[in-house]
Amino acid sequence: MNIVYVSSEVEPFAKTGGLADVAGALPLAFARKGHRVTVILPYYGVVKKKGLPIRPAERTIRVPMGRSEETGRIFESPMEGESRFLLVEHPGYYEAGEGLYGTPEGDYPNNAARFAFFCKAAAAIAEGIGKKADIVHCNDWQTGLLPAYVGRARGSASVFRDSRSVFTIHNLAYQGLFPAEGFGLTGLPENLFRPYGGIEFYGKVGYLKAGIVFADAITTVSRRYAEEIRSPEFGAGLEDLLDSRADRVFGILNGIDTGVWNPETDPHIAARYSAAKLDGKKKCKEALQEECGLPVDPQIPLVGMITRLADQKGLDLVVDVLPRLRRVKFQLVLLGTGDERYHRIFRGLAGKMRGKVSVHLKFDDALAHRIEAGSDIFLMPSRYEPCGLNQMYSLRYGTVPIVRATGGLADTVVDHNEETAGAGTANGFRFEEATAEALEGALRRAFALFPKRRAWLRLVRTGMAADFSWERSAAEYETLFKRLLAEPAPATG
Ligand code: ADP
């Protein structure tokens, strides 16, 4: 297949969050499967400073923007075989500052133009290459207009004449909403500024909405989250639209970097280990207890957390549950940064519960690895979690996850009960309600099982056997792509 993959951030070029990791890994997995992949991203000023192997492609594109026309220069970077990265340069749009989307004070005022241009540029680049695009894979609001352009080019003498567009939602909370006056930048007919079948969202132009309305398939990063976003609790006002397209909404779990997160080779941890040889994990626990100033004792269950300190992550539940477990023997190591309010709260708790709770308010990748390896239990009590990575790292490291049953957490963690333990499918603990009571219940169940070594090790080994590689994820996308291409051509947009 000829796959055009479009993203506003791609590792190792430019990153603000998880989207960059996905966009840096998934296209490579497609290429390894033998597809020809063209990844398109903006050539930000910050990328220029990184010294990556990028050279001019000796090509420019010209696209209409409102009443004028704008020019972009194309650069390229190799990927694999015929696959490559193409970067769009436009000094006025992508070289204003350090941030990809704004400054700490707020978004760039011209984001509507920056990403309308990006979508038009991506379409123009694909046309310029001149090879029929089978799949155009778009990501988040920054690329939301592109499925509309692809739909409109269908049936014409375009590289998109038989294309199918896929729009992946990584974060529904960022919708790319812009003032109505800027609708002209989209280049779409005026009649599409309407709420039904168009891209108007409460008086604004919605770029994310455009992706949802016009893509041939919408995906998000776990099956459960694909269902959840069709409800008012998770849908951010788009639930009815998503529900109306329910037969086009698919959940495909992200992969993890199994090279970086591998207890058999991890350079950051005290001792290497595997499912067959778990001795090293004991050493990792000992080292972590020591490093964190906690009593070094293999019998005390050690709970790890690595998280952004944000409301989404259910930290209030952790704060509320600690007093309820005053008499229970366990240890908690928390690594995180984020809201100042949580910094204050956790600093206070660490002071009051010295020897039981150890708090590290910083971003520290190496410590994250040591916590994954050294903990017995990993806690993720998220209120919502589109996919979540740490529970997958934990499973791989034989660290039993306790999660709230939402989004990707619900899709990856199988709760321990009589039935799942008997079937050998249990790999962790889940709780349903976002309450301290429910979290307490799950923690107590885990603490009760922990001393039963045989049962506990079964849980550990089941988790370690799971496959969360990008290959698995890419195979699911491939199945979806083939299915879309086998369908009769959708109507022209
Ligand atoms: P989200 O994308 O919502 O933050 P994920 O679980 O999907 O949550 O991914 C979070 C990633 O960031 C993980 O790789 C996690 O290890 C890492 N991370 C978060 N906070 C820290 C921190 N303080 N130090 C090191 N790594 C962190």
mmCIF file of C-alpha atoms and ligand atoms in Angstrom, residues 15 17-19 21 171 254 261 305-309 312-313 334-338 360-369 372 378 380 382 384-393 409, ligand 1:
data_model
loop_
_atom_site.group_PDB
_atom_site.id
_atom_site.type_symbol
_atom_site.label_atom_id
_atom_site.label_comp_id
_atom_site.label_asym_id
_atom_site.label_seq_id
_atom_site.Cartn_x
_atom_site.Cartn_y
_atom_site.Cartn_z
ATOM 1 C CA LYS A 15 7.538 16.347 20.185
ATOM 2 C CA GLY A 17 3.457 14.480 23.786
ATOM 3 C CA GLY A 18 2.436 10.922 23.025
ATOM 4 C CA LEU A 19 1.368 11.718 19.449
ATOM 5 C CA ASP A 21 5.902 8.710 19.868
ATOM 6 C CA ASN A 171 -6.602 13.632 22.397
ATOM 7 C CA ASN A 254 -0.922 1.884 20.712
ATOM 8 C CA TRP A 261 11.319 -0.820 27.796
ATOM 9 C CA MET A 305 3.466 5.659 40.304
ATOM 10 C CA ILE A 306 4.904 7.667 37.388
ATOM 11 C CA THR A 307 2.542 10.299 36.171
ATOM 12 C CA ARG A 308 1.784 13.817 35.059
ATOM 13 C CA LEU A 309 0.330 15.484 38.148
ATOM 14 C CA GLN A 312 -7.062 13.325 34.735
ATOM 15 C CA LYS A 313 -4.763 10.933 36.552
ATOM 16 C CA LEU A 334 5.680 8.547 43.282
ATOM 17 C CA LEU A 335 7.486 10.270 40.403
ATOM 18 C CA GLY A 336 5.713 13.146 38.688
ATOM 19 C CA THR A 337 5.468 16.780 37.747
ATOM 20 C CA GLY A 338 2.546 18.992 36.864
ATOM 21 C CA HIS A 360 10.018 12.752 43.518
ATOM 22 C CA LEU A 361 8.661 15.906 41.920
ATOM 23 C CA LYS A 362 10.630 15.985 38.677
ATOM 24 C CA PHE A 363 10.835 14.481 35.216
ATOM 25 C CA ASP A 364 13.420 11.709 35.317
ATOM 26 C CA ASP A 365 13.437 9.023 32.663
ATOM 27 C CA ALA A 366 16.073 6.821 34.335
ATOM 28 C CA LEU A 367 14.218 6.876 37.659
ATOM 29 C CA ALA A 368 11.043 5.956 35.758
ATOM 30 C CA HIS A 369 12.801 2.806 34.577
ATOM 31 C CA GLU A 372 9.009 0.184 36.807
ATOM 32 C CA PHE A 378 2.016 -0.048 39.647
ATOM 33 C CA MET A 380 -2.906 4.174 37.623
ATOM 34 C CA SER A 382 -6.993 7.604 35.986
ATOM 35 C CA TYR A 384 -9.878 8.833 31.747
ATOM 36 C CA GLU A 385 -6.982 7.312 29.830
ATOM 37 C CA PRO A 386 -7.214 7.061 26.025
ATOM 38 C CA CYS A 387 -4.455 4.422 25.926
ATOM 39 C CA GLY A 388 -1.885 4.786 28.702
ATOM 40 C CA LEU A 389 1.668 3.556 28.381
ATOM 41 C CA ASN A 390 2.837 2.932 31.914
ATOM 42 C CA GLN A 391 0.492 0.009 32.528
ATOM 43 C CA MET A 392 2.001 -1.685 29.473
ATOM 44 C CA TYR A 393 5.557 -0.956 30.640
ATOM 45 C CA LEU A 409 -6.336 0.596 31.026
HETATM 46 P P1 ADP B 1 0.094 10.705 29.345
HETATM 47 O O1 ADP B 1 0.463 10.673 27.879
HETATM 48 O O2 ADP B 1 -1.344 11.034 29.598
HETATM 49 O O3 ADP B 1 1.006 11.553 30.164
HETATM 50 P P2 ADP B 1 0.945 7.922 29.351
HETATM 51 O O4 ADP B 1 0.923 6.854 30.390
HETATM 52 O O5 ADP B 1 0.339 7.566 28.027
HETATM 53 O O6 ADP B 1 0.271 9.219 29.946
HETATM 54 O O7 ADP B 1 2.457 8.343 29.070
HETATM 55 C C1 ADP B 1 3.215 8.997 30.012
HETATM 56 C C2 ADP B 1 4.673 8.822 29.652
HETATM 57 O O8 ADP B 1 5.458 9.840 30.281
HETATM 58 C C3 ADP B 1 5.233 7.534 30.146
HETATM 59 O O9 ADP B 1 6.246 7.108 29.268
HETATM 60 C C4 ADP B 1 5.821 7.907 31.526
HETATM 61 O O10 ADP B 1 6.809 7.044 31.955
HETATM 62 C C5 ADP B 1 6.352 9.269 31.236
HETATM 63 N N1 ADP B 1 6.406 10.148 32.406
HETATM 64 C C6 ADP B 1 5.399 10.869 32.943
HETATM 65 N N2 ADP B 1 5.838 11.596 33.994
HETATM 66 C C7 ADP B 1 7.146 11.329 34.125
HETATM 67 C C8 ADP B 1 8.173 11.781 35.029
HETATM 68 N N3 ADP B 1 7.918 12.651 36.000
HETATM 69 N N4 ADP B 1 9.427 11.314 34.863
HETATM 70 C C9 ADP B 1 9.696 10.419 33.880
HETATM 71 N N5 ADP B 1 8.783 9.967 33.003
HETATM 72 C C10 ADP B 1 7.524 10.413 33.114
#
